[in-house]
Amino acid sequence: MSNRYVEMGLRAPVNLTWEVSLACNLRCTTCLSASGEPAAGELSTAEALDLVEQVHQAGVFQINFGGGEPFLRKDFEDILEACHTRGIMTCISTNGTLIDRRLVERLAATRLVAIQVSMDGATRETCDAIRGKGVFDKAITALRILAASSIPTSINTVLTAQNADEIPAMHEMARTLGVSLRVSRFRPSGRGADNWEALRPSPAQLLAFSDWLANSGDVRTGDSFFSLTSQERQGLGLNLCGAAKLTCCVGPTGNMYPCAFLQTDRFKAGSLRENTFQEIWDSSEIYESFRNLRIHSCEECNRFDQCHGGCPAVAWHLKNDINGGDPECLERCVTSIADANKTAKAA
């Protein structure tokens, strides 16, 4: 799908991120939504099933389920079944602690589901420091069960200062387990905002990751790592933000947002308790602003055609400016290191 077609607007998102609950049995330090207890007024089963039908009628191809921990919703498998009955592909982001053989057997009955298990380090010490004691071993157990099934499975790791040096080892671990690796970007959202300075990768680590990624074509980066993507990987995906163009987000209480990292009142596009999914997608002023978003401050950059200003969510959280350009783009990383070297020499 060309960037031009995406910028023109689609009649429905290709995929939807649905945070089905804030309930979670972990308290990960990078959590985008500060999950823990369920949100007040989360969608009922009837409302959730109605949303599945609305999404189906709109023509959405895939739903990416997250949270919180999706499997803590007692009706989550009913929601999945409703999706699969309608031919909607589903991808579930889980911490893996609730995965067992019986659950996997039920999920493997369809070929419309994929699962990504979150792990934030190739060692027990690194992962558990972020996700909690014992989580590394539970995630490995879940991955082994899933790898033995027909369900496409991946490890999802959030790149942090603590695990940046372990990404190649995680790649090898994924290969050994028979699953794939997906690396996600750490953003200052939710609990991640509280731990931003302690966990954010340095410019040097981001550049090293970009160099490694250029030679690792089987590693997926999902969301907004296009701002760090080298020329060698440009053909593997979009090189601009897809929020409100290609994708959008539904929160636990039925509010819609441009993406999962902008689930704030400032970026609320509408409520499914007040309007339909299609009405919000078609008519939201917030969505319209994202479709018209142009990062003019980055237009003179020699990498503009490759990243188009990067991730607006990072720009908002770090600079309070949706139009400000991604503070962690490849070009700014290079500049930051050069400035630091000049300062060190001057001293």
GROMACS .gro file of C-alpha atoms in nm:
model
  347
    1MET     CA    1   0.000   0.000   0.000
    2SER     CA    2   0.153   0.329  -0.106
    3ASN     CA    3   0.207   0.621   0.130
    4ARG     CA    4   0.003   0.839  -0.106
    5TYR     CA    5  -0.298   0.611  -0.080
    6VAL     CA    6  -0.274   0.604   0.299
    7GLU     CA    7  -0.247   0.983   0.316
    8MET     CA    8  -0.563   1.016   0.104
    9GLY     CA    9  -0.753   0.827   0.371
   10LEU     CA   10  -0.916   0.485   0.392
   11ARG     CA   11  -1.284   0.411   0.450
   12ALA     CA   12  -1.175   0.206   0.751
   13PRO     CA   13  -0.847   0.125   0.924
   14VAL     CA   14  -0.664  -0.183   0.800
   15ASN     CA   15  -0.600  -0.283   1.158
   16LEU     CA   16  -0.731  -0.174   1.494
   17THR     CA   17  -0.552  -0.176   1.829
   18TRP     CA   18  -0.803  -0.267   2.099
   19GLU     CA   19  -0.695  -0.234   2.461
   20VAL     CA   20  -0.966  -0.461   2.601
   21SER     CA   21  -0.890  -0.403   2.970
   22LEU     CA   22  -0.650  -0.226   3.202
   23ALA     CA   23  -0.652  -0.533   3.428
   24CYS     CA   24  -0.308  -0.689   3.458
   25ASN     CA   25  -0.131  -0.928   3.694
   26LEU     CA   26   0.204  -0.754   3.632
   27ARG     CA   27   0.333  -0.401   3.688
   28CYS     CA   28   0.590  -0.362   3.410
   29THR     CA   29   0.798  -0.046   3.429
   30THR     CA   30   0.757   0.023   3.056
   31CYS     CA   31   0.377  -0.020   3.045
   32LEU     CA   32   0.218   0.229   2.805
   33SER     CA   33  -0.108   0.240   2.999
   34ALA     CA   34   0.007   0.192   3.360
   35SER     CA   35  -0.209  -0.121   3.368
   36GLY     CA   36  -0.305  -0.291   3.693
   37GLU     CA   37  -0.667  -0.264   3.801
   38PRO     CA   38  -0.952  -0.270   3.545
   39ALA     CA   39  -1.067   0.073   3.431
   40ALA     CA   40  -1.399   0.199   3.564
   41GLY     CA   41  -1.674   0.135   3.312
   42GLU     CA   42  -1.497  -0.104   3.076
   43LEU     CA   43  -1.704  -0.223   2.781
   44SER     CA   44  -1.952  -0.496   2.869
   45THR     CA   45  -1.960  -0.824   2.680
   46ALA     CA   46  -2.260  -0.703   2.478
   47GLU     CA   47  -2.085  -0.376   2.393
   48ALA     CA   48  -1.765  -0.557   2.298
   49LEU     CA   49  -1.948  -0.801   2.070
   50ASP     CA   50  -2.134  -0.512   1.910
   51LEU     CA   51  -1.801  -0.342   1.841
   52VAL     CA   52  -1.675  -0.659   1.670
   53GLU     CA   53  -1.976  -0.646   1.439
   54GLN     CA   54  -1.924  -0.275   1.369
   55VAL     CA   55  -1.557  -0.332   1.291
   56HIS     CA   56  -1.652  -0.620   1.061
   57GLN     CA   57  -1.906  -0.404   0.877
   58ALA     CA   58  -1.643  -0.132   0.839
   59GLY     CA   59  -1.407  -0.377   0.671
   60VAL     CA   60  -1.124  -0.386   0.927
   61PHE     CA   61  -0.886  -0.668   0.839
   62GLN     CA   62  -0.711  -0.729   1.173
   63ILE     CA   63  -0.755  -0.647   1.541
   64ASN     CA   64  -0.448  -0.627   1.764
   65PHE     CA   65  -0.557  -0.701   2.119
   66GLY     CA   66  -0.368  -0.558   2.414
   67GLY     CA   67  -0.424  -0.422   2.760
   68GLY     CA   68  -0.351  -0.481   3.039
   69GLU     CA   69  -0.349  -0.855   3.004
   70PRO     CA   70  -0.626  -0.955   2.759
   71PHE     CA   71  -0.668  -1.305   2.901
   72LEU     CA   72  -0.782  -1.157   3.235
   73ARG     CA   73  -1.111  -1.062   3.067
   74LYS     CA   74  -1.345  -1.352   3.137
   75ASP     CA   75  -1.519  -1.301   2.803
   76PHE     CA   76  -1.204  -1.255   2.597
   77GLU     CA   77  -1.233  -1.589   2.420
   78ASP     CA   78  -1.594  -1.500   2.331
   79ILE     CA   79  -1.468  -1.176   2.176
   80LEU     CA   80  -1.204  -1.370   1.982
   81GLU     CA   81  -1.462  -1.620   1.858
   82ALA     CA   82  -1.683  -1.336   1.736
   83CYS     CA   83  -1.387  -1.197   1.541
   84HIS     CA   84  -1.290  -1.529   1.390
   85THR     CA   85  -1.649  -1.613   1.293
   86ARG     CA   86  -1.644  -1.296   1.084
   87GLY     CA   87  -1.305  -1.370   0.931
   88ILE     CA   88  -1.119  -1.099   1.122
   89MET     CA   89  -0.752  -1.172   1.185
   90THR     CA   90  -0.643  -1.129   1.548
   91CYS     CA   91  -0.308  -1.071   1.712
   92ILE     CA   92  -0.288  -1.095   2.090
   93SER     CA   93  -0.023  -0.923   2.299
   94THR     CA   94   0.015  -1.111   2.626
   95ASN     CA   95   0.264  -1.136   2.909
   96GLY     CA   96   0.244  -1.514   2.875
   97THR     CA   97   0.184  -1.591   3.241
   98LEU     CA   98  -0.169  -1.726   3.179
   99ILE     CA   99  -0.082  -1.937   2.874
  100ASP     CA  100  -0.129  -2.312   2.917
  101ARG     CA  101  -0.173  -2.608   2.683
  102ARG     CA  102  -0.553  -2.614   2.703
  103LEU     CA  103  -0.578  -2.246   2.613
  104VAL     CA  104  -0.339  -2.291   2.322
  105GLU     CA  105  -0.536  -2.593   2.196
  106ARG     CA  106  -0.854  -2.384   2.193
  107LEU     CA  107  -0.687  -2.090   2.017
  108ALA     CA  108  -0.518  -2.316   1.761
  109ALA     CA  109  -0.858  -2.431   1.633
  110THR     CA  110  -0.855  -2.131   1.400
  111ARG     CA  111  -0.587  -2.000   1.166
  112LEU     CA  112  -0.694  -1.642   1.232
  113VAL     CA  113  -0.493  -1.585   1.548
  114ALA     CA  114  -0.131  -1.488   1.618
  115ILE     CA  115   0.027  -1.428   1.957
  116GLN     CA  116   0.316  -1.216   2.074
  117VAL     CA  117   0.462  -1.278   2.419
  118SER     CA  118   0.631  -0.985   2.589
  119MET     CA  119   0.989  -1.034   2.712
  120ASP     CA  120   1.229  -0.754   2.788
  121GLY     CA  121   1.566  -0.921   2.800
  122ALA     CA  122   1.761  -1.229   2.696
  123THR     CA  123   1.851  -1.299   3.058
  124ARG     CA  124   1.631  -1.367   3.358
  125GLU     CA  125   1.785  -1.074   3.548
  126THR     CA  126   1.724  -0.814   3.277
  127CYS     CA  127   1.370  -0.925   3.194
  128ASP     CA  128   1.252  -0.969   3.553
  129ALA     CA  129   1.388  -0.627   3.652
  130ILE     CA  130   1.134  -0.474   3.414
  131ARG     CA  131   0.848  -0.724   3.426
  132GLY     CA  132   0.868  -0.881   3.772
  133LYS     CA  133   1.029  -1.179   3.944
  134GLY     CA  134   0.970  -1.511   3.772
  135VAL     CA  135   0.816  -1.363   3.456
  136PHE     CA  136   1.110  -1.462   3.231
  137ASP     CA  137   1.068  -1.832   3.310
  138LYS     CA  138   0.689  -1.817   3.267
  139ALA     CA  139   0.726  -1.642   2.932
  140ILE     CA  140   0.974  -1.906   2.811
  141THR     CA  141   0.730  -2.180   2.910
  142ALA     CA  142   0.449  -2.007   2.722
  143LEU     CA  143   0.667  -1.963   2.413
  144ARG     CA  144   0.758  -2.332   2.410
  145ILE     CA  145   0.393  -2.433   2.429
  146LEU     CA  146   0.300  -2.190   2.152
  147ALA     CA  147   0.594  -2.287   1.932
  148ALA     CA  148   0.473  -2.648   1.942
  149SER     CA  149   0.133  -2.537   1.808
  150SER     CA  150   0.020  -2.401   1.473
  151ILE     CA  151  -0.018  -2.048   1.611
  152PRO     CA  152   0.224  -1.791   1.462
  153THR     CA  153   0.420  -1.669   1.762
  154SER     CA  154   0.669  -1.394   1.831
  155ILE     CA  155   0.862  -1.247   2.119
  156ASN     CA  156   0.791  -0.878   2.162
  157THR     CA  157   1.056  -0.677   2.342
  158VAL     CA  158   1.058  -0.308   2.423
  159LEU     CA  159   1.401  -0.159   2.353
  160THR     CA  160   1.544   0.000   2.668
  161ALA     CA  161   1.884   0.112   2.793
  162GLN     CA  162   1.901  -0.205   3.001
  163ASN     CA  163   1.834  -0.458   2.725
  164ALA     CA  164   1.976  -0.283   2.416
  165ASP     CA  165   2.292  -0.493   2.422
  166GLU     CA  166   2.086  -0.813   2.452
  167ILE     CA  167   1.878  -0.771   2.135
  168PRO     CA  168   2.105  -0.992   1.920
  169ALA     CA  169   2.089  -1.259   2.191
  170MET     CA  170   1.710  -1.230   2.196
  171HIS     CA  171   1.709  -1.277   1.821
  172GLU     CA  172   1.907  -1.598   1.863
  173MET     CA  173   1.684  -1.710   2.149
  174ALA     CA  174   1.375  -1.658   1.935
  175ARG     CA  175   1.533  -1.862   1.657
  176THR     CA  176   1.619  -2.142   1.899
  177LEU     CA  177   1.265  -2.148   2.036
  178GLY     CA  178   1.117  -2.152   1.685
  179VAL     CA  179   0.945  -1.815   1.705
  180SER     CA  180   1.013  -1.471   1.557
  181LEU     CA  181   1.131  -1.147   1.719
  182ARG     CA  182   0.956  -0.812   1.721
  183VAL     CA  183   1.121  -0.508   1.879
  184SER     CA  184   0.897  -0.224   1.995
  185ARG     CA  185   0.988   0.128   2.082
  186PHE     CA  186   0.989   0.252   2.440
  187ARG     CA  187   0.774   0.562   2.470
  188PRO     CA  188   0.711   0.799   2.762
  189SER     CA  189   0.347   0.694   2.802
  190GLY     CA  190   0.173   0.549   3.107
  191ARG     CA  191   0.415   0.391   3.352
  192GLY     CA  192   0.681   0.440   3.087
  193ALA     CA  193   0.663   0.815   3.151
  194ASP     CA  194   0.747   0.761   3.518
  195ASN     CA  195   1.054   0.555   3.427
  196TRP     CA  196   1.155   0.736   3.111
  197GLU     CA  197   1.490   0.877   3.218
  198ALA     CA  198   1.601   0.549   3.376
  199LEU     CA  199   1.501   0.325   3.085
  200ARG     CA  200   1.526   0.530   2.765
  201PRO     CA  201   1.795   0.408   2.525
  202SER     CA  202   2.081   0.649   2.462
  203PRO     CA  203   2.137   0.796   2.114
  204ALA     CA  204   2.437   0.564   2.077
  205GLN     CA  205   2.223   0.261   2.162
  206LEU     CA  206   1.955   0.368   1.916
  207LEU     CA  207   2.214   0.409   1.641
  208ALA     CA  208   2.368   0.071   1.721
  209PHE     CA  209   2.024  -0.089   1.708
  210SER     CA  210   1.955   0.077   1.373
  211ASP     CA  211   2.282  -0.059   1.233
  212TRP     CA  212   2.206  -0.409   1.360
  213LEU     CA  213   1.850  -0.392   1.231
  214ALA     CA  214   1.971  -0.311   0.880
  215ASN     CA  215   2.122  -0.659   0.862
  216SER     CA  216   1.836  -0.841   1.035
  217GLY     CA  217   1.557  -0.849   0.781
  218ASP     CA  218   1.353  -1.112   0.965
  219VAL     CA  219   1.314  -0.893   1.273
  220ARG     CA  220   0.990  -0.695   1.282
  221THR     CA  221   0.972  -0.353   1.439
  222GLY     CA  222   0.602  -0.282   1.417
  223ASP     CA  223   0.500   0.066   1.513
  224SER     CA  224   0.722   0.370   1.478
  225PHE     CA  225   1.079   0.250   1.441
  226PHE     CA  226   1.066   0.383   1.087
  227SER     CA  227   1.231   0.696   1.228
  228LEU     CA  228   1.536   0.479   1.299
  229THR     CA  229   1.514   0.266   0.989
  230SER     CA  230   1.806   0.258   0.750
  231GLN     CA  231   1.767   0.277   0.375
  232GLU     CA  232   1.818  -0.099   0.355
  233ARG     CA  233   1.488  -0.167   0.533
  234GLN     CA  234   1.271   0.100   0.373
  235GLY     CA  235   1.092  -0.150   0.151
  236LEU     CA  236   0.966  -0.350   0.449
  237GLY     CA  237   0.688  -0.117   0.555
  238LEU     CA  238   0.540   0.232   0.576
  239ASN     CA  239   0.773   0.521   0.643
  240LEU     CA  240   0.517   0.750   0.801
  241CYS     CA  241   0.284   0.746   1.100
  242GLY     CA  242  -0.027   0.542   1.024
  243ALA     CA  243  -0.238   0.678   1.311
  244ALA     CA  244  -0.589   0.769   1.190
  245LYS     CA  245  -0.483   0.675   0.838
  246LEU     CA  246  -0.405   0.304   0.853
  247THR     CA  247  -0.486   0.226   1.213
  248CYS     CA  248  -0.647   0.359   1.530
  249CYS     CA  249  -0.703   0.258   1.891
  250VAL     CA  250  -1.003   0.167   2.106
  251GLY     CA  251  -0.952   0.196   2.481
  252PRO     CA  252  -1.108  -0.026   2.750
  253THR     CA  253  -1.410   0.202   2.802
  254GLY     CA  254  -1.488   0.246   2.432
  255ASN     CA  255  -1.308   0.573   2.370
  256MET     CA  256  -1.125   0.596   2.038
  257TYR     CA  257  -0.780   0.750   1.988
  258PRO     CA  258  -0.528   0.787   1.704
  259CYS     CA  259  -0.296   0.526   1.857
  260ALA     CA  260  -0.237   0.334   2.178
  261PHE     CA  261   0.029   0.582   2.293
  262LEU     CA  262  -0.206   0.880   2.281
  263GLN     CA  263  -0.487   0.756   2.505
  264THR     CA  264  -0.548   1.091   2.672
  265ASP     CA  265  -0.842   1.332   2.678
  266ARG     CA  266  -0.646   1.565   2.448
  267PHE     CA  267  -0.655   1.304   2.171
  268LYS     CA  268  -0.994   1.144   2.233
  269ALA     CA  269  -1.154   1.105   1.889
  270GLY     CA  270  -1.493   0.995   2.019
  271SER     CA  271  -1.683   0.746   2.234
  272LEU     CA  272  -1.844   0.429   2.103
  273ARG     CA  273  -2.116   0.483   2.362
  274GLU     CA  274  -2.213   0.802   2.180
  275ASN     CA  275  -2.132   0.733   1.813
  276THR     CA  276  -2.063   0.434   1.590
  277PHE     CA  277  -1.716   0.318   1.497
  278GLN     CA  278  -1.768   0.430   1.136
  279GLU     CA  279  -1.900   0.773   1.238
  280ILE     CA  280  -1.595   0.839   1.454
  281TRP     CA  281  -1.352   0.714   1.189
  282ASP     CA  282  -1.516   0.927   0.921
  283SER     CA  283  -1.589   1.246   1.114
  284SER     CA  284  -1.355   1.286   1.411
  285GLU     CA  285  -1.174   1.620   1.414
  286ILE     CA  286  -0.883   1.455   1.593
  287TYR     CA  287  -0.848   1.195   1.318
  288GLU     CA  288  -0.877   1.462   1.053
  289SER     CA  289  -0.595   1.658   1.217
  290PHE     CA  290  -0.369   1.352   1.204
  291ARG     CA  291  -0.454   1.290   0.840
  292ASN     CA  292  -0.348   1.646   0.764
  293LEU     CA  293  -0.045   1.641   0.992
  294ARG     CA  294   0.273   1.760   0.823
  295ILE     CA  295   0.598   1.797   1.018
  296HIS     CA  296   0.723   2.108   0.840
  297SER     CA  297   1.014   2.151   1.080
  298CYS     CA  298   1.165   1.830   0.941
  299GLU     CA  299   1.113   1.894   0.570
  300GLU     CA  300   1.467   2.017   0.509
  301CYS     CA  301   1.620   1.707   0.666
  302ASN     CA  302   1.793   1.470   0.424
  303ARG     CA  303   1.600   1.179   0.577
  304PHE     CA  304   1.256   1.337   0.553
  305ASP     CA  305   1.144   1.105   0.273
  306GLN     CA  306   1.238   0.812   0.493
  307CYS     CA  307   1.061   0.902   0.817
  308HIS     CA  308   0.839   1.209   0.752
  309GLY     CA  309   0.910   1.348   1.097
  310GLY     CA  310   0.886   1.022   1.289
  311CYS     CA  311   0.642   0.941   1.570
  312PRO     CA  312   0.401   1.221   1.671
  313ALA     CA  313   0.330   1.048   2.001
  314VAL     CA  314   0.694   1.075   2.110
  315ALA     CA  315   0.702   1.438   1.996
  316TRP     CA  316   0.393   1.507   2.205
  317HIS     CA  317   0.510   1.332   2.521
  318LEU     CA  318   0.860   1.480   2.512
  319LYS     CA  319   0.800   1.822   2.360
  320ASN     CA  320   0.427   1.883   2.409
  321ASP     CA  321   0.417   1.950   2.036
  322ILE     CA  322   0.253   1.710   1.793
  323ASN     CA  323   0.413   1.901   1.507
  324GLY     CA  324   0.759   1.910   1.659
  325GLY     CA  325   0.929   1.614   1.496
  326ASP     CA  326   1.048   1.296   1.664
  327PRO     CA  327   1.322   1.378   1.920
  328GLU     CA  328   1.471   1.030   1.877
  329CYS     CA  329   1.497   1.009   1.498
  330LEU     CA  330   1.816   0.879   1.341
  331GLU     CA  331   1.936   1.223   1.236
  332ARG     CA  332   1.887   1.371   1.583
  333CYS     CA  333   2.073   1.075   1.737
  334VAL     CA  334   2.371   1.148   1.511
  335THR     CA  335   2.358   1.519   1.596
  336SER     CA  336   2.325   1.447   1.968
  337ILE     CA  337   2.634   1.226   1.970
  338ALA     CA  338   2.833   1.479   1.766
  339ASP     CA  339   2.736   1.760   2.007
  340ALA     CA  340   2.832   1.545   2.306
  341ASN     CA  341   3.170   1.472   2.151
  342LYS     CA  342   3.231   1.843   2.087
  343THR     CA  343   3.142   1.925   2.446
  344ALA     CA  344   3.375   1.656   2.575
  345LYS     CA  345   3.664   1.784   2.362
  346ALA     CA  346   3.601   2.143   2.470
  347ALA     CA  347   3.614   2.039   2.833
   0.00000   0.00000   0.00000
